[in-house]
Coordinates of C-alpha atoms and ligand atoms in Angstrom, one line a residue:
M273 CA 46.3 106.5 135.2
V274 CA 47.6 110.0 135.1
L275 CA 49.7 109.4 138.1
M276 CA 51.2 106.3 136.5
G277 CA 51.9 108.3 133.3
S278 CA 53.6 111.1 135.2
R279 CA 55.7 108.6 137.2
C280 CA 56.9 107.1 134.0
L281 CA 57.8 110.5 132.6
S282 CA 59.5 111.5 135.8
A283 CA 61.7 108.4 135.5
F284 CA 62.5 109.5 132.0
C285 CA 63.5 113.0 133.0
Q286 CA 66.9 114.1 131.7
R287 CA 68.7 115.9 134.5
V288 CA 71.7 118.1 134.1
S289 CA 72.9 116.8 137.5
K290 CA 73.3 113.3 136.0
M291 CA 74.7 114.3 132.7
Y292 CA 78.4 113.7 131.9
Q293 CA 80.0 116.9 130.8
A294 CA 83.7 116.7 130.5
S295 CA 85.8 119.4 132.1
L296 CA 88.4 121.2 130.1
V297 CA 91.5 119.2 129.8
L298 CA 94.2 120.4 127.5
P299 CA 97.2 118.5 126.3
E300 CA 100.2 119.1 128.6
G301 CA 101.9 122.4 128.1
S302 CA 99.0 124.1 126.1
K303 CA 96.8 126.9 127.3
V304 CA 93.3 128.0 126.4
A305 CA 94.9 131.2 125.1
D306 CA 96.8 129.2 122.6
I307 CA 93.6 128.0 121.0
K308 CA 93.1 130.5 118.2
C309 CA 90.0 128.8 116.7
K310 CA 86.7 129.9 118.3
S311 CA 84.7 126.7 117.7
H312 CA 87.6 124.6 119.0
R313 CA 87.9 126.6 122.2
L314 CA 84.1 126.8 122.8
M315 CA 83.7 123.1 122.2
L316 CA 86.5 122.2 124.6
D317 CA 85.3 124.7 127.1
A318 CA 81.7 123.5 127.1
G319 CA 82.8 119.8 127.5
L320 CA 81.6 118.9 124.1
I321 CA 84.8 117.3 122.9
R322 CA 88.1 116.1 124.5
Q323 CA 91.3 115.7 122.5
A324 CA 92.5 112.1 122.4
S325 CA 95.6 112.7 120.4
P326 CA 96.7 115.4 117.9
G327 CA 93.8 115.6 115.4
T328 CA 91.6 113.0 117.1
F329 CA 88.8 113.7 119.5
H330 CA 86.4 112.0 121.8
L331 CA 82.9 113.2 120.9
L332 CA 81.0 113.6 124.2
P333 CA 77.3 113.2 124.8
L334 CA 76.0 116.7 123.7
T335 CA 78.2 116.6 120.5
L336 CA 76.9 113.2 119.6
R337 CA 73.3 114.2 120.0
A338 CA 73.9 117.2 117.6
L339 CA 75.8 114.9 115.2
E340 CA 73.0 112.3 115.1
K341 CA 70.6 115.1 114.2
L342 CA 72.8 116.3 111.4
I343 CA 73.1 112.7 110.2
K344 CA 69.3 112.5 110.1
V345 CA 69.1 115.6 107.9
I346 CA 71.8 114.2 105.6
D347 CA 70.2 110.7 105.4
T348 CA 66.8 112.3 104.4
E349 CA 68.3 114.3 101.6
M350 CA 70.5 111.5 100.4
R351 CA 67.4 109.2 100.2
K352 CA 65.6 111.9 98.2
V353 CA 68.3 111.7 95.5
G354 CA 68.2 107.9 95.5
G355 CA 71.1 107.3 97.7
Q356 CA 71.3 103.9 99.5
K357 CA 73.2 103.7 102.7
I358 CA 76.0 101.2 103.1
A359 CA 79.1 100.8 105.3
M360 CA 82.4 99.9 103.8
P361 CA 85.3 98.7 106.0
G362 CA 87.7 101.4 107.3
M363 CA 90.5 99.1 106.1
T364 CA 91.0 99.0 102.4
P365 CA 93.6 96.6 100.9
S366 CA 96.6 98.7 99.8
S367 CA 96.6 96.7 96.6
L368 CA 93.4 98.6 95.5
W369 CA 95.2 101.9 96.1
K370 CA 98.2 100.7 94.1
T371 CA 96.0 99.7 91.3
S372 CA 94.4 103.2 91.1
G373 CA 97.9 104.8 91.4
R374 CA 96.7 106.8 94.4
Y375 CA 98.9 104.9 96.9
S376 CA 101.9 107.0 95.9
E377 CA 99.8 110.1 95.0
Y378 CA 98.3 110.4 98.4
G379 CA 101.7 110.1 100.1
P380 CA 102.2 110.4 103.8
E381 CA 98.6 111.4 104.4
L382 CA 97.6 107.8 103.9
L383 CA 97.7 105.8 107.1
T384 CA 98.5 102.2 106.7
L385 CA 98.7 99.1 108.8
R386 CA 99.7 95.4 108.4
D387 CA 97.8 92.4 109.5
R388 CA 99.3 89.2 110.9
H389 CA 99.8 87.8 107.4
D390 CA 101.8 90.9 106.5
V391 CA 99.1 92.2 104.2
E392 CA 99.0 95.9 104.1
Y393 CA 95.8 98.0 104.4
C394 CA 95.0 101.7 104.1
L395 CA 92.8 103.3 106.6
G396 CA 90.4 104.8 104.2
P397 CA 90.7 108.6 103.7
T398 CA 88.0 108.2 101.0
H399 CA 86.5 105.2 99.2
E400 CA 86.5 105.5 95.4
E401 CA 88.7 102.4 95.1
A402 CA 86.6 100.3 97.5
V403 CA 83.2 101.2 96.1
T404 CA 84.3 100.8 92.5
D405 CA 85.7 97.4 93.4
I406 CA 82.2 96.4 94.6
I407 CA 80.5 97.4 91.4
A408 CA 83.3 95.9 89.3
G409 CA 82.5 92.6 91.0
E410 CA 79.1 92.6 89.3
K411 CA 79.9 90.9 86.1
M412 CA 76.4 91.0 84.5
L413 CA 75.3 94.5 85.4
S414 CA 72.6 95.8 83.1
H415 CA 71.8 99.4 82.1
R416 CA 68.4 98.7 83.8
Q417 CA 70.1 98.5 87.2
L418 CA 71.7 102.0 86.8
P419 CA 72.0 104.5 88.3
I420 CA 73.5 103.0 91.5
K421 CA 74.0 105.6 94.2
L422 CA 75.8 104.3 97.3
Y423 CA 76.7 106.4 100.3
Q424 CA 78.1 105.9 103.8
I425 CA 78.7 108.0 106.9
T426 CA 81.9 106.6 108.4
N427 CA 85.1 107.7 110.0
K428 CA 87.8 108.7 107.6
F429 CA 91.6 108.7 108.3
R430 CA 94.1 111.2 107.0
D431 CA 97.5 111.8 108.5
E432 CA 97.2 115.6 107.9
M433 CA 100.4 117.5 108.0
R434 CA 98.8 120.1 110.3
P435 CA 95.8 118.8 112.1
R436 CA 94.2 121.8 113.8
Y437 CA 91.2 123.8 114.8
G438 CA 89.6 121.0 116.6
L439 CA 87.0 119.1 114.5
L440 CA 87.7 121.4 111.5
R441 CA 90.8 119.5 110.5
G442 CA 91.2 116.2 112.2
R443 CA 93.2 113.1 111.4
E444 CA 90.1 110.9 112.0
F445 CA 86.8 112.5 111.2
L446 CA 83.3 111.7 110.1
M447 CA 82.5 112.0 106.4
K448 CA 79.4 111.3 104.3
D449 CA 80.6 110.0 101.0
L450 CA 78.3 109.2 98.1
Y451 CA 79.4 107.4 94.9
T452 CA 77.2 107.3 91.9
F453 CA 77.3 105.1 88.8
D454 CA 75.4 106.2 85.7
C455 CA 75.0 104.8 82.3
S456 CA 76.0 108.0 80.4
M457 CA 77.7 111.3 80.9
E458 CA 74.4 113.0 80.4
K459 CA 72.8 111.0 83.2
A460 CA 75.8 111.5 85.4
E461 CA 75.5 115.2 85.0
E462 CA 71.9 115.0 86.0
T463 CA 72.9 113.1 89.1
Y464 CA 75.5 115.7 89.7
R465 CA 73.0 118.5 89.6
S466 CA 70.6 116.7 91.8
V467 CA 73.2 116.0 94.5
C468 CA 74.4 119.7 94.4
E469 CA 70.8 120.7 95.0
A470 CA 70.5 118.2 97.9
Y471 CA 73.6 119.7 99.4
K472 CA 72.1 123.2 99.2
E473 CA 68.9 121.9 100.7
I474 CA 70.8 120.4 103.7
F475 CA 72.4 123.8 104.4
S476 CA 69.1 125.6 103.9
I477 CA 67.4 123.3 106.4
L478 CA 70.2 124.2 108.8
N479 CA 69.9 127.9 107.9
L480 CA 73.6 128.1 107.1
P481 CA 74.7 130.5 104.4
I482 CA 76.4 128.1 102.0
V483 CA 78.5 129.2 99.1
Q484 CA 78.8 126.9 96.2
A485 CA 82.2 127.5 94.5
V486 CA 83.6 126.2 91.2
G487 CA 86.4 123.9 92.2
A488 CA 89.4 122.4 90.4
T489 CA 88.3 120.0 87.7
G490 CA 91.6 118.1 87.5
A491 CA 92.8 116.4 84.3
I492 CA 89.6 114.4 83.5
G493 CA 87.9 115.8 80.4
G494 CA 84.3 117.0 80.7
S495 CA 84.3 116.6 84.5
S496 CA 83.3 119.3 86.9
S497 CA 83.7 120.0 90.5
H498 CA 82.1 122.2 93.1
E499 CA 83.0 122.9 96.7
F500 CA 80.6 124.0 99.4
H501 CA 82.0 126.6 101.7
L502 CA 81.0 128.4 104.9
L503 CA 82.7 131.8 104.8
S504 CA 84.8 132.4 107.9
D505 CA 88.2 134.0 108.6
I506 CA 89.4 130.7 110.0
G507 CA 88.7 129.0 106.7
E508 CA 91.8 127.6 104.9
D509 CA 90.5 128.1 101.4
Q510 CA 90.4 131.4 99.4
V511 CA 87.2 131.9 97.5
Y512 CA 86.2 134.7 95.2
H513 CA 82.6 135.4 96.0
C514 CA 80.1 137.8 94.5
S515 CA 77.9 139.2 97.2
R516 CA 75.3 140.2 94.7
C517 CA 74.6 137.0 92.8
G518 CA 76.4 134.5 95.0
Y519 CA 78.7 133.2 92.2
A520 CA 81.9 131.9 93.7
V521 CA 85.1 130.2 92.5
N522 CA 88.0 128.8 94.4
Q523 CA 91.1 131.0 93.9
E524 CA 93.2 127.9 93.1
T525 CA 91.3 127.4 89.9
V526 CA 91.6 130.9 88.4
E527 CA 94.3 133.4 87.4
G528 CA 93.5 136.9 88.4
V529 CA 90.1 138.1 89.6
P530 CA 87.3 136.3 87.8
S531 CA 83.9 137.8 86.8
C532 CA 80.6 136.3 87.4
P533 CA 79.1 134.8 84.2
D534 CA 75.9 136.9 84.9
H535 CA 77.8 140.2 85.4
L536 CA 80.1 140.1 82.4
S537 CA 78.8 143.4 81.2
Q538 CA 78.9 145.0 84.7
P539 CA 82.5 145.9 85.5
E540 CA 81.4 146.9 89.1
C541 CA 80.6 143.2 89.9
P542 CA 81.4 143.0 93.6
M543 CA 83.7 140.0 93.5
G544 CA 85.6 139.8 96.8
L545 CA 88.2 137.4 98.1
R546 CA 87.0 135.6 101.2
Q547 CA 88.2 132.7 103.4
G548 CA 86.0 129.7 103.4
I549 CA 85.7 126.4 105.3
E550 CA 85.2 123.6 102.8
V551 CA 82.3 121.6 104.2
G552 CA 81.4 119.6 101.0
H553 CA 82.8 118.6 97.7
A554 CA 81.1 117.3 94.5
F555 CA 83.1 115.7 91.7
L556 CA 82.1 114.3 88.4
L557 CA 84.7 111.6 87.9
G558 CA 83.8 110.2 84.5
T559 CA 85.4 106.8 83.9
K560 CA 88.6 107.4 85.8
Y561 CA 88.0 104.6 88.4
S562 CA 85.5 102.5 86.4
K563 CA 88.2 102.1 83.7
T564 CA 90.9 101.1 86.1
F565 CA 88.7 98.6 88.0
K566 CA 86.6 97.6 84.9
A567 CA 83.3 98.7 86.5
D568 CA 81.1 98.2 83.4
F569 CA 77.6 97.3 82.4
F570 CA 75.7 96.1 79.3
D571 CA 73.8 98.8 77.4
E572 CA 70.6 98.4 75.4
E573 CA 72.6 96.8 72.6
C574 CA 74.3 94.4 75.0
K575 CA 77.6 96.2 74.5
S576 CA 79.8 96.6 77.5
R577 CA 80.3 100.2 78.6
L578 CA 82.1 101.8 81.5
A579 CA 80.0 103.4 84.3
E580 CA 80.1 107.2 84.5
M581 CA 80.9 108.0 88.1
G582 CA 80.5 110.9 90.5
C583 CA 81.7 111.3 94.1
Y584 CA 80.3 113.6 96.7
G585 CA 81.7 114.3 100.2
L586 CA 80.4 116.1 103.2
G587 CA 82.6 116.7 106.2
V588 CA 80.0 115.8 108.9
T589 CA 82.1 116.6 112.0
R590 CA 83.5 119.6 110.1
I591 CA 80.0 120.9 109.4
L592 CA 79.2 120.8 113.1
A593 CA 82.3 122.8 114.1
A594 CA 82.0 125.1 111.1
A595 CA 78.4 125.9 112.1
I596 CA 79.5 126.7 115.6
E597 CA 82.3 128.8 114.1
V598 CA 80.0 131.0 112.1
L599 CA 77.0 131.2 114.5
S600 CA 78.6 131.6 117.9
S601 CA 79.9 134.6 119.8
D602 CA 83.3 134.5 121.5
K603 CA 81.7 133.2 124.7
E604 CA 78.5 131.4 123.7
I605 CA 77.8 128.5 121.4
R606 CA 75.0 128.8 118.9
W607 CA 73.9 125.9 116.8
P608 CA 71.7 125.6 113.8
R609 CA 68.5 125.5 115.7
L610 CA 67.6 121.9 114.6
L611 CA 71.0 120.6 115.6
A612 CA 71.0 121.9 119.2
P613 CA 71.7 118.9 121.5
Y614 CA 68.5 119.8 123.4
Q615 CA 65.9 122.2 122.4
V616 CA 64.8 123.3 125.9
C617 CA 66.5 123.6 129.2
I618 CA 64.3 124.1 132.3
I619 CA 66.0 125.6 135.3
S620 CA 64.7 124.8 138.7
P621 CA 64.9 127.2 141.6
K622 CA 67.9 127.3 144.0
E623 CA 67.6 125.0 147.0
G624 CA 67.2 126.8 150.3
G625 CA 66.4 130.1 148.6
K626 CA 63.2 132.2 148.7
E627 CA 61.9 130.3 145.7
S628 CA 62.8 126.8 146.8
S629 CA 59.1 126.0 147.3
A630 CA 58.8 126.2 143.5
I631 CA 61.2 123.3 142.9
H632 CA 58.3 120.9 142.4
L633 CA 56.9 123.3 139.8
A634 CA 59.9 122.8 137.6
E635 CA 59.4 119.0 137.7
W636 CA 55.7 119.5 137.0
L637 CA 56.4 121.8 134.1
Y638 CA 58.8 119.2 132.6
Q639 CA 56.0 116.6 132.8
D640 CA 53.4 118.9 131.4
V641 CA 55.6 119.6 128.4
C642 CA 56.0 115.9 127.9
L643 CA 52.2 115.5 127.9
H644 CA 51.4 118.5 125.8
A645 CA 54.4 118.5 123.4
P646 CA 55.5 114.8 123.5
H647 CA 57.8 115.4 120.5
L648 CA 60.0 117.5 122.9
A649 CA 60.2 114.8 125.6
S650 CA 63.6 113.6 124.5
D651 CA 64.8 117.0 123.6
M652 CA 64.4 118.7 127.0
L653 CA 66.7 118.9 130.0
L654 CA 66.0 119.8 133.6
D655 CA 68.8 121.7 135.2
D656 CA 68.2 120.5 138.7
R657 CA 71.5 121.5 140.1
G658 CA 69.8 123.2 143.0
H659 CA 73.0 124.0 144.8
M660 CA 73.9 126.4 142.1
T661 CA 72.2 129.9 141.6
I662 CA 69.7 130.3 138.8
G663 CA 72.0 133.0 137.3
R664 CA 75.0 130.6 137.1
R665 CA 72.9 127.9 135.5
V666 CA 71.3 130.4 133.0
K667 CA 74.9 131.4 132.1
D668 CA 75.8 127.7 131.6
A669 CA 72.8 127.0 129.4
S670 CA 73.3 130.1 127.4
Q671 CA 77.0 129.1 126.9
I672 CA 76.0 125.7 125.6
G673 CA 73.3 127.4 123.5
Y674 CA 70.1 125.5 124.2
P675 CA 67.6 127.5 122.0
L676 CA 65.1 127.9 124.8
I677 CA 65.9 128.4 128.5
V678 CA 62.9 128.3 130.9
V679 CA 63.5 129.6 134.4
V680 CA 61.2 128.6 137.2
G681 CA 61.8 131.5 139.6
K682 CA 59.9 133.5 142.1
R683 CA 57.2 134.7 139.6
A684 CA 56.2 131.0 139.2
L685 CA 54.9 131.3 142.8
E686 CA 52.7 134.3 142.2
A687 CA 48.9 134.0 142.0
D688 CA 49.1 134.3 138.2
P689 CA 52.3 132.2 137.7
K690 CA 54.8 133.2 135.1
F691 CA 57.9 131.5 133.7
E692 CA 60.9 133.4 132.4
V693 CA 61.6 132.3 128.8
I694 CA 64.9 133.2 127.3
N695 CA 65.3 132.7 123.5
T696 CA 69.1 132.4 123.1
A697 CA 68.9 132.9 119.3
T698 CA 67.4 136.3 119.6
G699 CA 68.5 137.1 123.1
S700 CA 65.0 138.1 124.0
T701 CA 63.4 137.3 127.4
E702 CA 59.7 137.2 128.1
Y703 CA 57.4 136.0 130.9
L704 CA 54.8 133.5 129.9
S705 CA 52.0 131.7 131.6
K706 CA 52.1 128.0 131.5
V707 CA 49.4 127.9 128.8
E708 CA 51.4 130.3 126.6
L709 CA 54.6 128.5 127.3
L710 CA 53.1 125.1 126.3
Q711 CA 51.7 126.7 123.2
Q712 CA 55.2 127.9 122.2
M713 CA 56.6 124.5 123.0
E714 CA 54.2 122.8 120.7
S715 CA 55.5 124.8 117.8
I716 CA 59.1 123.8 118.3
A717 CA 60.3 121.6 115.5
V718 CA 62.6 118.7 116.3
L719 CA 64.4 116.2 114.2
Ligands
ATP85 P1 90.7 120.1 102.5 O1 91.1 120.9 101.3 O2 90.0 120.9 103.6 O3 91.8 119.2 103.1 P2 89.8 118.0 100.9 O4 89.7 118.6 99.5 O5 91.0 117.2 101.2 O6 89.6 119.1 102.0 P3 87.8 116.0 100.3 O7 88.8 115.0 100.0 O8 87.0 116.6 99.2 O9 88.5 117.1 101.2 O10 86.8 115.4 101.4 C1 85.4 115.7 101.5 C2 85.1 116.5 102.7 O11 85.6 116.0 103.9 C3 85.6 117.9 102.7 O12 84.8 118.8 101.9 C4 85.7 118.3 104.1 O13 84.4 118.9 104.5 C5 85.9 117.0 104.8 N1 87.3 116.9 105.3 C6 88.4 116.7 104.5 N2 89.5 116.6 105.3 C7 89.1 116.8 106.6 C8 89.7 116.8 107.8 N3 91.0 116.6 107.9 N4 89.0 116.9 109.0 C9 87.7 117.1 108.9 N5 87.0 117.1 107.7 C10 87.7 117.0 106.6
MG86 MG1 92.6 117.5 102.4

């Protein structure tokens, strides 16, 4: 029984020797030294992404694992605010964009194509038109059916003037976009506050220091907008940020240095100008789109009224790159712990070396972890590339940033066997017995 179990687990073992990890391939004529953005360079260097064309990237296995974890976090928080997941086509009829007036407003950033009937479509850079058209199609919508909160996590297309910094500014990228329809401005504001809280919760789960900044409100009366930034020198937005109370505002929206509302009586308010990577955006739209597309409902008195809308974006691929940007050193990737592609990497001894008789111990350890901490079974790798030295593989694993690296070396062969455990987040190394190690493994949270 035990044997059968372990044989199954052994077949399941995820081995680095079998993992596809792309080598660094740069577009012709470019050099690593030309890549000024740390996350871009690290991700290319570690085989996490490969450029497909300017501003478009293949997301390779480790990246996709991290991305799927991020999507889980986002899905959970969207569900908590009542979001229902949908998927709208990437192709939106251009006629909808002409109706809203954004066809010309968006300009050359809008990518378009024509079908065989010569009908033109936009490759959606965002989906206010498409989603409002869905709701406008409901002719008998009652106030009882509101609020409606629909979101999707899909690829968006923008022919950016300057695609750069890898996943930070692409021409095709993954976005979470939520659209909400409420029956009054008051309710829409409530929704707005709850989604902003959900965004803060997402970044708090990821342990990322998010800054919520007042953004441009545009011409729509009574509307508000907030941007969510990770502060970094590579960021393309300028944000005034108070290091004391956290109040922040995008420079574009103010004239001169603003003061925090809480510090009006304190002239020494430490408001500094910082660069930020915009990872999210919340916008109270009011009736801008519901009016154009006639997305209305019947209120308690059976009178037709326009839905009050909000739209809320999160740059999913951008969050991943921005997190790497703010957490990593120049040489080594660090992830928000929960998003690391694998939580644990076990390194087996080198073949033919003094410790080679411990090779089977690495396999056993892998299986023991699967039995004692089954939640880690699909989050653990065995670096079984026995032709490489332990040191080289520790360097690799540390560069990719697996939170825990376990080395099965010569001390695993001693009478009182010990495993070397490297915590890449803290940089600490300790030697643990198998029991201690398994205990530590049990406490590792995974998504
Ligand atoms: P930016 O000012 O950086 O161009 P935006 O204001 O155009 O951003 P939104 O239209 O609000 O962005 O889109 C929602 C989110 O999508 C942004 O907050 C950002 O995280 C992400 N995003 C926007 N453009 C890109 C891009 N070219 N590549 C990757 N992510 C992007
Ligand atoms: Mg933009």
